[in-house]
Coordinates of C-alpha atoms (C1' of nucleotides) in Angstrom, one line a residue:
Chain A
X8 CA 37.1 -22.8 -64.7
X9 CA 35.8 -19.3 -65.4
X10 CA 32.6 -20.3 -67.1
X11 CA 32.5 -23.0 -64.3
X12 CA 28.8 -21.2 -62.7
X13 CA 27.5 -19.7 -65.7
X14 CA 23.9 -20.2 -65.8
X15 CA 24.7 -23.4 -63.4
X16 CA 21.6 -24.9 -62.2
X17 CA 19.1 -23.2 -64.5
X18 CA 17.0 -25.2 -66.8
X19 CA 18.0 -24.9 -71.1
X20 CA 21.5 -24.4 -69.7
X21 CA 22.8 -26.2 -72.8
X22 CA 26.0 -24.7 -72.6
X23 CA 28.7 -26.8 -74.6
X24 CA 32.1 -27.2 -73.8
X25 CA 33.1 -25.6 -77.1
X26 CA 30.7 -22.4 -76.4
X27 CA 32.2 -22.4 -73.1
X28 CA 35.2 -22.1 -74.7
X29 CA 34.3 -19.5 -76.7
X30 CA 33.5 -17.5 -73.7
X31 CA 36.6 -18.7 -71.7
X32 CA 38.4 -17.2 -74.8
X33 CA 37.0 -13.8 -74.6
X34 CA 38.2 -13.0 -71.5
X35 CA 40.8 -10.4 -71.4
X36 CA 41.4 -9.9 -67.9
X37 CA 40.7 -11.5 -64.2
X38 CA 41.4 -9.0 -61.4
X39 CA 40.4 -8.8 -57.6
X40 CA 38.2 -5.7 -56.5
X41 CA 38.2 -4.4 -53.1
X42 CA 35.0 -4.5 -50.8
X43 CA 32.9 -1.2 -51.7
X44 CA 33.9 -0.4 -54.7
X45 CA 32.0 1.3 -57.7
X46 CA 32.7 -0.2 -61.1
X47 CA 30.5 1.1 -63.5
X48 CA 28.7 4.4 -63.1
X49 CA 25.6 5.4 -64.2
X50 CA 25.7 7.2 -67.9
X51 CA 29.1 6.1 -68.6
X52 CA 29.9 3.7 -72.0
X53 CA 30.5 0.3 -71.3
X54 CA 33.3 -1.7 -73.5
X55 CA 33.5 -4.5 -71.6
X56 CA 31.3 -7.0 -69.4
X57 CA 31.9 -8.6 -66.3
X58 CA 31.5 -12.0 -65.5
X59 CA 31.4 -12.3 -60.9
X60 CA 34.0 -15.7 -60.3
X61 CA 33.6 -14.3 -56.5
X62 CA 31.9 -12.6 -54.0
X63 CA 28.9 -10.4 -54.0
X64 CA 28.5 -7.6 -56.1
X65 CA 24.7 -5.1 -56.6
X66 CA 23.5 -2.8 -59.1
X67 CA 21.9 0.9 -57.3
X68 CA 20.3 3.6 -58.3
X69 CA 20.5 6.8 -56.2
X70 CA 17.6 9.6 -55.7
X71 CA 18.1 12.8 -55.5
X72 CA 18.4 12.9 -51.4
X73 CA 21.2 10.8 -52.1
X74 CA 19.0 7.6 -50.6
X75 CA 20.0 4.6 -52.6
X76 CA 18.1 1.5 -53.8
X77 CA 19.5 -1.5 -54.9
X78 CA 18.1 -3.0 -58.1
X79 CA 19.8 -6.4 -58.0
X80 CA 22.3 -8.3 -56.2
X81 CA 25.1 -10.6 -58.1
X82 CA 26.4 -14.0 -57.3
X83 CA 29.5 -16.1 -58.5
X84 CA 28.5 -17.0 -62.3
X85 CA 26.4 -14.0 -63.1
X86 CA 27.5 -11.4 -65.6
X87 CA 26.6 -7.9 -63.8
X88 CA 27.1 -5.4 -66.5
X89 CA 25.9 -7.3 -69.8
X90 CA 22.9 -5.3 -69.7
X91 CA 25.8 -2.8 -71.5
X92 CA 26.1 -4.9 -74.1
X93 CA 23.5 -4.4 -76.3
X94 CA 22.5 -1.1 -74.4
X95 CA 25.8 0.4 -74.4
X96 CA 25.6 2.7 -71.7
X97 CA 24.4 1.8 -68.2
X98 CA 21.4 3.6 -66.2
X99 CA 22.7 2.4 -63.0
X100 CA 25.9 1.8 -61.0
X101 CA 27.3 -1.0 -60.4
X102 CA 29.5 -1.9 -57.2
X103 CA 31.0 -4.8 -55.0
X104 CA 29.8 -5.3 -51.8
X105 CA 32.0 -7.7 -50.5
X106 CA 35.8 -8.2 -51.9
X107 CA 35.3 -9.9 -55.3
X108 CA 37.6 -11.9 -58.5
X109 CA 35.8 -10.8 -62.0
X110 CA 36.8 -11.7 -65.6
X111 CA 36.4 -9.3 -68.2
X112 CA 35.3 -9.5 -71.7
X113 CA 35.8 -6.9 -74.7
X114 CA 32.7 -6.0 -76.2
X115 CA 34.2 -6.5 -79.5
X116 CA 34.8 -10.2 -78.6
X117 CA 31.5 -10.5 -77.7
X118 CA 30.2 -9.2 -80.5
X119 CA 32.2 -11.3 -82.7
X120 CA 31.5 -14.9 -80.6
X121 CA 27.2 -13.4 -80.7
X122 CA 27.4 -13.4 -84.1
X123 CA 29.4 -16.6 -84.7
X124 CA 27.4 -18.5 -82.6
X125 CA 23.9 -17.8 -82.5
X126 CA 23.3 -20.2 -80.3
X127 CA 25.6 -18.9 -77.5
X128 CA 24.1 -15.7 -78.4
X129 CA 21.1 -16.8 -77.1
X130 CA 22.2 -18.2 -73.9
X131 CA 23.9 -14.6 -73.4
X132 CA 20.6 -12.8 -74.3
X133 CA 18.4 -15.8 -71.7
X134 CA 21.2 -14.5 -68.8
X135 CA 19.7 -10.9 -69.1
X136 CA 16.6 -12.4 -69.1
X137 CA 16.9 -13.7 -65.9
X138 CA 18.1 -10.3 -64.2
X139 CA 14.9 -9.0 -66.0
X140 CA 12.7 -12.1 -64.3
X141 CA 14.5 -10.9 -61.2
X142 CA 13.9 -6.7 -61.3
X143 CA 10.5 -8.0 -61.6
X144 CA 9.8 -10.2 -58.4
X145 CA 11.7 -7.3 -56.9
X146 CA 8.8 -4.9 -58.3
X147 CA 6.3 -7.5 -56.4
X148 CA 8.4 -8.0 -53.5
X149 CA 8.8 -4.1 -52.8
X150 CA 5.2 -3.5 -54.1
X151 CA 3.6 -5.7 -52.5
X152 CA 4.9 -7.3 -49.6
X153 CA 5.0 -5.9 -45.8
X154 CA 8.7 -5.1 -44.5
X155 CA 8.8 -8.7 -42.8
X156 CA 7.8 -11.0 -45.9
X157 CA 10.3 -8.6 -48.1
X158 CA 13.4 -9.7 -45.8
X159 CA 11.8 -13.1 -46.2
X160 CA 11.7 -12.8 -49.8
X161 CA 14.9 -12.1 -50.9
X162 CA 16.5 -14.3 -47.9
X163 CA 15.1 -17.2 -49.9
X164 CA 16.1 -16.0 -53.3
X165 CA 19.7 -15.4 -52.4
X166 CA 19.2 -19.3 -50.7
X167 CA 17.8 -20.4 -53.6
X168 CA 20.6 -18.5 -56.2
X169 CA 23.5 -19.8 -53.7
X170 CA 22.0 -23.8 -53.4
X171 CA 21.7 -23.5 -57.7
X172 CA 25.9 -22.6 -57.4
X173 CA 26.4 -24.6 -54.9
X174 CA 27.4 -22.0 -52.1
X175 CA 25.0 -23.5 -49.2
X176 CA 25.5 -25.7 -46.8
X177 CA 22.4 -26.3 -45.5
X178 CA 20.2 -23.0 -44.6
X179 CA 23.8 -21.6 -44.0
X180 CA 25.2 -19.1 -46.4
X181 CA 27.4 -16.4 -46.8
X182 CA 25.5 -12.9 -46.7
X183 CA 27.7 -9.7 -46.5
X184 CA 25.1 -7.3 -46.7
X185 CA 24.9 -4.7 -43.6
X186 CA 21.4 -3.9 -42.3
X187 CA 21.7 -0.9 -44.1
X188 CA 22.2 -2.7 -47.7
X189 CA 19.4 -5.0 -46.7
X190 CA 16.8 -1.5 -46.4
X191 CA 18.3 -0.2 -49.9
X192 CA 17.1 -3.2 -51.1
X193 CA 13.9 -4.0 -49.8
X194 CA 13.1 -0.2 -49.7
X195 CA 13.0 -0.1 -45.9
X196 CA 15.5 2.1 -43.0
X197 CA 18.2 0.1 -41.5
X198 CA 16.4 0.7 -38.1
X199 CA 13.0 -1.2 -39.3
X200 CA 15.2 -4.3 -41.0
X201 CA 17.0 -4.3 -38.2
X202 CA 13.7 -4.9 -35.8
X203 CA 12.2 -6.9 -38.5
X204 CA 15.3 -9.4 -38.2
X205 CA 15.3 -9.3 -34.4
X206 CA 11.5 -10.8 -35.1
X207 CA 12.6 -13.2 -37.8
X208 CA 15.2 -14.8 -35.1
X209 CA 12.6 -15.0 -32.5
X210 CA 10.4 -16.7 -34.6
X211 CA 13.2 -19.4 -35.4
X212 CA 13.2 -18.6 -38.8
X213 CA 16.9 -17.0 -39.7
X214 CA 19.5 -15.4 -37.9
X215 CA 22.1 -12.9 -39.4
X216 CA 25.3 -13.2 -38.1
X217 CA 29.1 -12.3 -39.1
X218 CA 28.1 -11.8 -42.9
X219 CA 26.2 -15.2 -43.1
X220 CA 23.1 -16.1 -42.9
X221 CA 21.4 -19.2 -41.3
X222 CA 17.7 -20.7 -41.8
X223 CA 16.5 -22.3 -39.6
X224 CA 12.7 -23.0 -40.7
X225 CA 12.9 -22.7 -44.3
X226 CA 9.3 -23.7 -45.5
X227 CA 7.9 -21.2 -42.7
X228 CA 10.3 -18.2 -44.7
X229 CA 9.3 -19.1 -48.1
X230 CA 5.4 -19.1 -47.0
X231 CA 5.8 -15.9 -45.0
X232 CA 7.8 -14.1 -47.9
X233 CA 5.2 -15.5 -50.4
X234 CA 8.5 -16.8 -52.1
X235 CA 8.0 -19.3 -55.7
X236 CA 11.5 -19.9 -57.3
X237 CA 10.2 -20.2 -60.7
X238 CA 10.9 -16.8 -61.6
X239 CA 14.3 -18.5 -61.5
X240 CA 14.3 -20.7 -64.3
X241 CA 16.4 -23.5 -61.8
X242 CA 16.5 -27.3 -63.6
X243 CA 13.5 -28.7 -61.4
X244 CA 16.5 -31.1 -59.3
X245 CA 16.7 -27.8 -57.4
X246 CA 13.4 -26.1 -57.0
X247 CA 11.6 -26.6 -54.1
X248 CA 7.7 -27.2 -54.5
Chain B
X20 CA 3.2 -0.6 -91.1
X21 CA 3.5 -3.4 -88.7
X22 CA 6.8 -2.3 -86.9
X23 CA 6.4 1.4 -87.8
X24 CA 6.5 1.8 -84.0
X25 CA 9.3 -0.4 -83.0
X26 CA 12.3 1.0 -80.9
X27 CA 10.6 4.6 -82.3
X28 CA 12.6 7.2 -81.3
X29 CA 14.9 5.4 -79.5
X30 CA 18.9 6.2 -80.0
X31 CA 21.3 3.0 -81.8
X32 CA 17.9 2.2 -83.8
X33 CA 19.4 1.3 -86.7
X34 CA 16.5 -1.1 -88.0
X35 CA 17.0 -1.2 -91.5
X36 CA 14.2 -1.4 -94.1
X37 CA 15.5 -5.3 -94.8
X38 CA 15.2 -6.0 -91.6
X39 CA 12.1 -4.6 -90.7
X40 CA 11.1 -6.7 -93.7
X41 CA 12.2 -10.0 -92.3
X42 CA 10.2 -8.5 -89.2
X43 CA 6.6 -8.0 -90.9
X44 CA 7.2 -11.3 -92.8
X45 CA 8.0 -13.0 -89.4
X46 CA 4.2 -11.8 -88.4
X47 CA 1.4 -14.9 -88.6
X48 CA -1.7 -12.8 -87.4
X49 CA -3.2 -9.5 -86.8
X50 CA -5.6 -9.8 -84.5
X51 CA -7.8 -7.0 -82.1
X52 CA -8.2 -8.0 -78.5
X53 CA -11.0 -6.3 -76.0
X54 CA -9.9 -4.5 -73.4
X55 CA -9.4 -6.4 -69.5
X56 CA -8.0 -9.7 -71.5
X57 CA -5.3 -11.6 -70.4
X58 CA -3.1 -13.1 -72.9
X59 CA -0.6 -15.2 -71.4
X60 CA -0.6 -17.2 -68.1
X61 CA 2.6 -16.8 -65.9
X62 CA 4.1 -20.6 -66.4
X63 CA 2.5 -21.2 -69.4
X64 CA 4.7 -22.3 -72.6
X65 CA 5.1 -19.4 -74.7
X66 CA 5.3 -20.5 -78.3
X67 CA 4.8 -17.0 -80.3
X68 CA 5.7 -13.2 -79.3
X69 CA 3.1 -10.4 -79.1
X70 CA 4.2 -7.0 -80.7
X71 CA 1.4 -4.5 -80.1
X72 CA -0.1 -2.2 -82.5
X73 CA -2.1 0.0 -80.7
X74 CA -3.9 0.3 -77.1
X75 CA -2.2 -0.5 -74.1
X76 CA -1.3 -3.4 -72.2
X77 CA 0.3 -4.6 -69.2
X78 CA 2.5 -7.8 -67.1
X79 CA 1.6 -8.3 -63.7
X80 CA 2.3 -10.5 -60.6
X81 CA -0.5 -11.6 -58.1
X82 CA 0.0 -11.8 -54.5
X83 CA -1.5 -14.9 -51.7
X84 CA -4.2 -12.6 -50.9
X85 CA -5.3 -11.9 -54.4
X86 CA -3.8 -8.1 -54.8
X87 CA -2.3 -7.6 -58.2
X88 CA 1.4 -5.9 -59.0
X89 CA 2.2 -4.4 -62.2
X90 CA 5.7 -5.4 -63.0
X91 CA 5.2 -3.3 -66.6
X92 CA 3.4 -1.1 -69.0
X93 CA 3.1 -1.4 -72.9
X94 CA 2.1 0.9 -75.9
X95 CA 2.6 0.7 -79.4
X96 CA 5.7 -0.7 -80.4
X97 CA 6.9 -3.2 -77.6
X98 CA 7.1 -6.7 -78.0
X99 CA 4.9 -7.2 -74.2
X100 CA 6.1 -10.8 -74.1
X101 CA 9.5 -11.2 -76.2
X102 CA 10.7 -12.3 -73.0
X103 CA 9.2 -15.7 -73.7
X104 CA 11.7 -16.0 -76.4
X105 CA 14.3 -17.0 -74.7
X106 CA 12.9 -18.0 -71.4
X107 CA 10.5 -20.5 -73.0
X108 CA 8.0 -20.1 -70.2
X109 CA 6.7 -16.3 -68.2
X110 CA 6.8 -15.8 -64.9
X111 CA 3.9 -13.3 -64.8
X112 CA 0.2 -12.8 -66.9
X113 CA 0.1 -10.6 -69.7
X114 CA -3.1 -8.7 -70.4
X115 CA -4.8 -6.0 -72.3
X116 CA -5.5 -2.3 -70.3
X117 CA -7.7 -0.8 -73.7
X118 CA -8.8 -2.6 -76.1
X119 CA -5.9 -3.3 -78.4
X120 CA -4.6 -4.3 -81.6
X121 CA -1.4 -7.1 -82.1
X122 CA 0.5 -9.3 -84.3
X123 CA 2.2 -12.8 -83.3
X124 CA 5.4 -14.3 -84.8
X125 CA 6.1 -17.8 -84.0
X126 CA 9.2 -18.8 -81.9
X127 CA 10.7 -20.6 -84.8
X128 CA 10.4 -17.7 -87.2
X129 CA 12.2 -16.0 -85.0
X130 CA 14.2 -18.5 -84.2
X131 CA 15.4 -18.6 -88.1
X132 CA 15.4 -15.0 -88.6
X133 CA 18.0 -14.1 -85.3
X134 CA 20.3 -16.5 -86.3
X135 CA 20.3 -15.6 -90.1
X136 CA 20.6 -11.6 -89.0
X137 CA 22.8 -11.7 -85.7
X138 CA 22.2 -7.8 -86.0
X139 CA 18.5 -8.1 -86.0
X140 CA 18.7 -10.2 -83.0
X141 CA 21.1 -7.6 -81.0
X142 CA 18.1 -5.3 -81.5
X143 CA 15.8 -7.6 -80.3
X144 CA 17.6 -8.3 -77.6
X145 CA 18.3 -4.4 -77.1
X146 CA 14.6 -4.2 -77.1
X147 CA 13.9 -6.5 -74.3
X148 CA 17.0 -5.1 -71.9
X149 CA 14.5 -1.7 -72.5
X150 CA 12.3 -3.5 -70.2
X151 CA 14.8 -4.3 -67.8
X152 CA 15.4 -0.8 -67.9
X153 CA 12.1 0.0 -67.1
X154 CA 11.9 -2.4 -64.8
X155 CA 14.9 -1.2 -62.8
X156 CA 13.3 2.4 -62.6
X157 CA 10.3 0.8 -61.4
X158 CA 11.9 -0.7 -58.3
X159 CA 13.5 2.4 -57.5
X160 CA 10.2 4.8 -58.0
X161 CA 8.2 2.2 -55.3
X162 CA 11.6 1.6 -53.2
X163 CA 12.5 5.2 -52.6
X164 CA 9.5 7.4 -53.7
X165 CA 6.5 8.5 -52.0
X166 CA 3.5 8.4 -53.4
X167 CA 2.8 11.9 -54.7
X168 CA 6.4 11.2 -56.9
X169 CA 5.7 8.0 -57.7
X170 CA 2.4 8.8 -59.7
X171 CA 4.2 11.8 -61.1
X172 CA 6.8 9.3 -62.5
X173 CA 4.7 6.9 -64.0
X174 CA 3.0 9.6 -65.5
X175 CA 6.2 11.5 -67.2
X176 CA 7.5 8.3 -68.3
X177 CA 3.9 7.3 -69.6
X178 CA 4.2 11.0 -71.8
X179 CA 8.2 10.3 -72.6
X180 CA 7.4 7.0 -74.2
X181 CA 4.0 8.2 -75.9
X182 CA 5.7 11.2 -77.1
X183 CA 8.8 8.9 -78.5
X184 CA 6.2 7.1 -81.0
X185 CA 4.2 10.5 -81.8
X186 CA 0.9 9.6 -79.5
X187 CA 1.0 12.8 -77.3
X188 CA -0.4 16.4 -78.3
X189 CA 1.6 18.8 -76.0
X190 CA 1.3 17.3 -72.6
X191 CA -1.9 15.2 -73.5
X192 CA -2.4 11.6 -74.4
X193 CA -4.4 8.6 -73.8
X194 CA -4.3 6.9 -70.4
X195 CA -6.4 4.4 -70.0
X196 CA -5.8 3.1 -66.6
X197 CA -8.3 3.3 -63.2
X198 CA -7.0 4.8 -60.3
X199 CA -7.0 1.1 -58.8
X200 CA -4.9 0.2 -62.1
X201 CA -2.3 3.1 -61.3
X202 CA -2.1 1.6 -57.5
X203 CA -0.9 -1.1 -58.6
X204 CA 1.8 0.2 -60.9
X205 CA 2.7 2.1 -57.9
X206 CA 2.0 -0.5 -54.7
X207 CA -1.0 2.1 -53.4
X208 CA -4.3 1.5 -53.0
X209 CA -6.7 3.0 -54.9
X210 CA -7.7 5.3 -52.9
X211 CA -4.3 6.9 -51.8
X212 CA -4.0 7.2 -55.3
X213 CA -7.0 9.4 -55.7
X214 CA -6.2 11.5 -52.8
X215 CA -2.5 11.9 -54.6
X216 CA -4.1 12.6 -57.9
X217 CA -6.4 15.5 -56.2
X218 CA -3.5 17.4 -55.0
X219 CA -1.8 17.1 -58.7
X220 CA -4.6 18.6 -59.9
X221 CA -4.8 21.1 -57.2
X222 CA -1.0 22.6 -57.7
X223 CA -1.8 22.3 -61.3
X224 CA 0.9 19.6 -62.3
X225 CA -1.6 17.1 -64.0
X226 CA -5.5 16.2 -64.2
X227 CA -6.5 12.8 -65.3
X228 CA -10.1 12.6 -67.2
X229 CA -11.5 10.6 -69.6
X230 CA -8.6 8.0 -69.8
X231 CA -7.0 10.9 -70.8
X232 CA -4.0 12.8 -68.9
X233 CA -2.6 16.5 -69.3
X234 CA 0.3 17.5 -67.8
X235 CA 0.0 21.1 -67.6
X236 CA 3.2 21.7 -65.9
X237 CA 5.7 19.1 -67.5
X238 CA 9.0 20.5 -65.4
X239 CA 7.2 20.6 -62.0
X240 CA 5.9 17.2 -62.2
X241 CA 9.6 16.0 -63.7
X242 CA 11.2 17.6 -60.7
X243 CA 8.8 16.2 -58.2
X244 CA 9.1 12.7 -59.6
X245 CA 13.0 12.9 -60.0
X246 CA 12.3 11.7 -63.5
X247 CA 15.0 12.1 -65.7
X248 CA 14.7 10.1 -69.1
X249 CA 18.0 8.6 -69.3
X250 CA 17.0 4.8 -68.9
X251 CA 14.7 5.3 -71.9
X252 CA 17.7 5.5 -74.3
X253 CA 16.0 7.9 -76.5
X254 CA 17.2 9.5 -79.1
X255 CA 18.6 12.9 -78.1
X256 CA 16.0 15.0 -79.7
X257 CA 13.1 13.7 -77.8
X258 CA 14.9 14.4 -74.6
X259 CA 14.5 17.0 -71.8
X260 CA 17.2 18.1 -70.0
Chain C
dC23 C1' 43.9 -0.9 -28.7
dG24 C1' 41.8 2.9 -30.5
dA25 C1' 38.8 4.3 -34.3
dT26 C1' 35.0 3.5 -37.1
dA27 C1' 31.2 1.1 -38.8
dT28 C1' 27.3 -1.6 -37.5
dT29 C1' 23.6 -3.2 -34.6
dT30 C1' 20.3 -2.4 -31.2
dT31 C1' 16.9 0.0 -28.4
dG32 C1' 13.5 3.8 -27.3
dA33 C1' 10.1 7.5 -27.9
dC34 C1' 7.6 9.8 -31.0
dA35 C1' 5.9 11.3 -35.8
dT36 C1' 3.5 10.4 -40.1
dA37 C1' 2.4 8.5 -44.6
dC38 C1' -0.4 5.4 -46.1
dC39 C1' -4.1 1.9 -45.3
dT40 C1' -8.7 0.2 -44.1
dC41 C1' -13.4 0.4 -43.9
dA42 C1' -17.4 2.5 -45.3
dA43 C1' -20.5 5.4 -47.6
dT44 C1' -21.8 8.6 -51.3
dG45 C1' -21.7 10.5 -55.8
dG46 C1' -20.9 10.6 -60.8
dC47 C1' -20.1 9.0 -65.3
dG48 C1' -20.6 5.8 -69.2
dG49 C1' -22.4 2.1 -71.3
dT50 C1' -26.2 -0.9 -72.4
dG51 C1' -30.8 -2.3 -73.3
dG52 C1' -35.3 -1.2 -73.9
Chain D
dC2 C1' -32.9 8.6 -76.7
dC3 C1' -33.7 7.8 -72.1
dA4 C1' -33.2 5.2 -67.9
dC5 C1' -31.1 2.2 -65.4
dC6 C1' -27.0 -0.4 -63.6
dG7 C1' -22.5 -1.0 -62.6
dC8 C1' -18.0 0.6 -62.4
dC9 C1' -15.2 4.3 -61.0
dA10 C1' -14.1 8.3 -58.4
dT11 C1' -14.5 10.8 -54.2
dT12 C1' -14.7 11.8 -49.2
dG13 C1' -14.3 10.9 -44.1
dA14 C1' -12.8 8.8 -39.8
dG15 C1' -9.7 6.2 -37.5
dG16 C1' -5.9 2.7 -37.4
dT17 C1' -1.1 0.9 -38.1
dA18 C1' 3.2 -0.1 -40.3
dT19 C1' 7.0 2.2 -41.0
dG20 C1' 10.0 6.3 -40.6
dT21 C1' 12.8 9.7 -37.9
dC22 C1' 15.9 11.1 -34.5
dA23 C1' 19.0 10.0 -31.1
dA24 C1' 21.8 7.5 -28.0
dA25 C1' 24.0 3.3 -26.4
dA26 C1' 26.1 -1.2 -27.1
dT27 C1' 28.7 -4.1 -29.9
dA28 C1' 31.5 -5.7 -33.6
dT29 C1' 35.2 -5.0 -37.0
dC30 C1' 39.4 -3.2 -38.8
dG31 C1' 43.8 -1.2 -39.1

DNA sequence: CGATATTTTGACATACCTCAATGGCGGTGG
DNA sequence: CCACCGCCATTGAGGTATGTCAAAATATCG
């Protein structure tokens, strides 16, 4: 089922079979993408969207030194380029990080389903929403937070966004970010994550290994990465006081 | 004119006079606010959406230890908390910078009015992926910036978006924010901030007075930020190449 | 099995923070 | 209208988290 993680776990999901349908019925196209692959580049007009079935896919911005930072990170049932829907042009590029399935909807379909069904419209516009929540605890997390409790931070998120989807087992979760993904996203080098993550083991809170990750102390790396899920918006069954 | 300022400037505006119509009849108060007010709780239940008139305003996050984020910056003509439209609830405060001047629509009129003008809600909607935009700029200015760029940035975007709704006068406008405000827009402390803001002045970029800012050299302080106005989706004749 | 990407480690540099004190400006009340 | 008070801006000295550069060790892929 395409649709099948579509806002899954997040509260007001009220996603009806028939809207599902709807959607299911828009798509145009399912392909495979490589690892490392761009798929939208900044500037460029967008005339479809992308719906992630698979894999992990991020959105990056690049300066002019040709550092990048990452601006979000995709999981299975997220739509990574709607953003172009209403916008119709992106600001950003977007890219897998690991191998990845995606459907693909027309923009013209979408258009047509938004103004059909409000309703489904709405759920479409909430999904954005959520990136937005997102961009923003990102804002805090780089802000804010010291290199140790940003690692933290978005350990738990992509936990938390994983456990909603049903992709944990456990602590243990697939993570195919390199050391080097995990600076552009926390705004740190490669060489500090790395020693920050050496510290993180020690203290028996996670360890990185072959693209997965494993907590081991959860509660200790949602305290020391000042973590709160509701930004979120998760049905409270899977939120975590 | 209550939405005289809404998506000003901005390209694919195509608010027509009905629709800004169903807008101003959408609107259940006017009312003025003082400045250093907050005016929605992150959590709380949002049941009616701010569009401000005039003054500035602001979303931010708190950290454990009491330090404040900005996650966003409003002037005339953004809707600070349409975001509680479809998410229900906010994640982060909402307050008033200046004193400031709003109207309120309830929910349900809006509610009514997307889903009898599907093309009114795409702009809506358009409206709020502006944040995102925003937001996604933000997280790349304190992920990859340091902080001489990062107060240049905030303060050409501050001008692009001022000079978008006709608020500037060359390379002045109002900008009410402390030093210990613009820190945390731009994860410094205050003082960093004033030491940054010295050498601005010095090289003759920028001086900050009054709550007011001039820019004196516009292209040096674009070029030291690495601001380029793209992710404001303006219309082409308020850009600068 | 070689080639290449990724992780790890070390030594050193620096941008930014912290703490603390002083000065200035604006707003308020008398 | 002036004087005071409080917020805000400014400056200095010293500390630290994180960056830079470089090399070695290890994993991954074809």
């Amino acid at each position: 089922m395409i649709t099948e993680n579509f806002l899954k776990g997040r509260r007001r999901r009220e996603l009806t079979d028939f809207e599902a349908g709807q959607l299911e019925a828009s798509v145009d196209a399912v392909r495979d993408l490589p690892a490392r692959a761009t798929i939208v580049t900044a500037g460029e007009v967008v005339r479809e969207s992308t719906l992630l079935l698979a894999g992990t896919m991020c959105r990056y911005m690049d300066a002019r030194d040709g550092q990048r930072q990452l601006v979000a990170l995709h999981v299975p049932g997220d739509f990574v380029d709607l953003h172009g829907f209403p916008l119709q042009r992106l600001d950003h590029d977007v890219a897998t990080i690991s191998a990845c399935r995606v459907a693909t909807m027309p923009h013209e379909r979408l258009t047509e389903v938004t103004e059909r069904w409000p309703h489904l419209a709405r759920l479409l516009w909430f999904s954005t929403l959520l990136d937005a929540a997102m961009h923003r605890e990102w804002i805090f997390r780089i802000g804010r937070l010291n290199a140790l409790a940003r690692i933290a931070h978005i350990l738990c998120e992509t936990h938390a966004r994983l456990q909603a989807i049903g992709q944990t087992d456990g602590g243990t979760f697939e993570f195919p970010l390199t050391q080097q993904d995990l600076g552009e996203t926390c705004g740190l080098t490669s060489v500090h994550v790395n020693r920050m993550l050496a510290r993180l083991r020690a203290d028996g809170m996670v360890r990185l290994a072959n693209r997965t990750a494993t907590i081991d102390d959860l509660p200790a790396l949602r305290r020391l990465g000042e973590f709160d899920d509701a930004y979120l918006y998760l049905e409270d069954s899977l939120r975590t006081p």
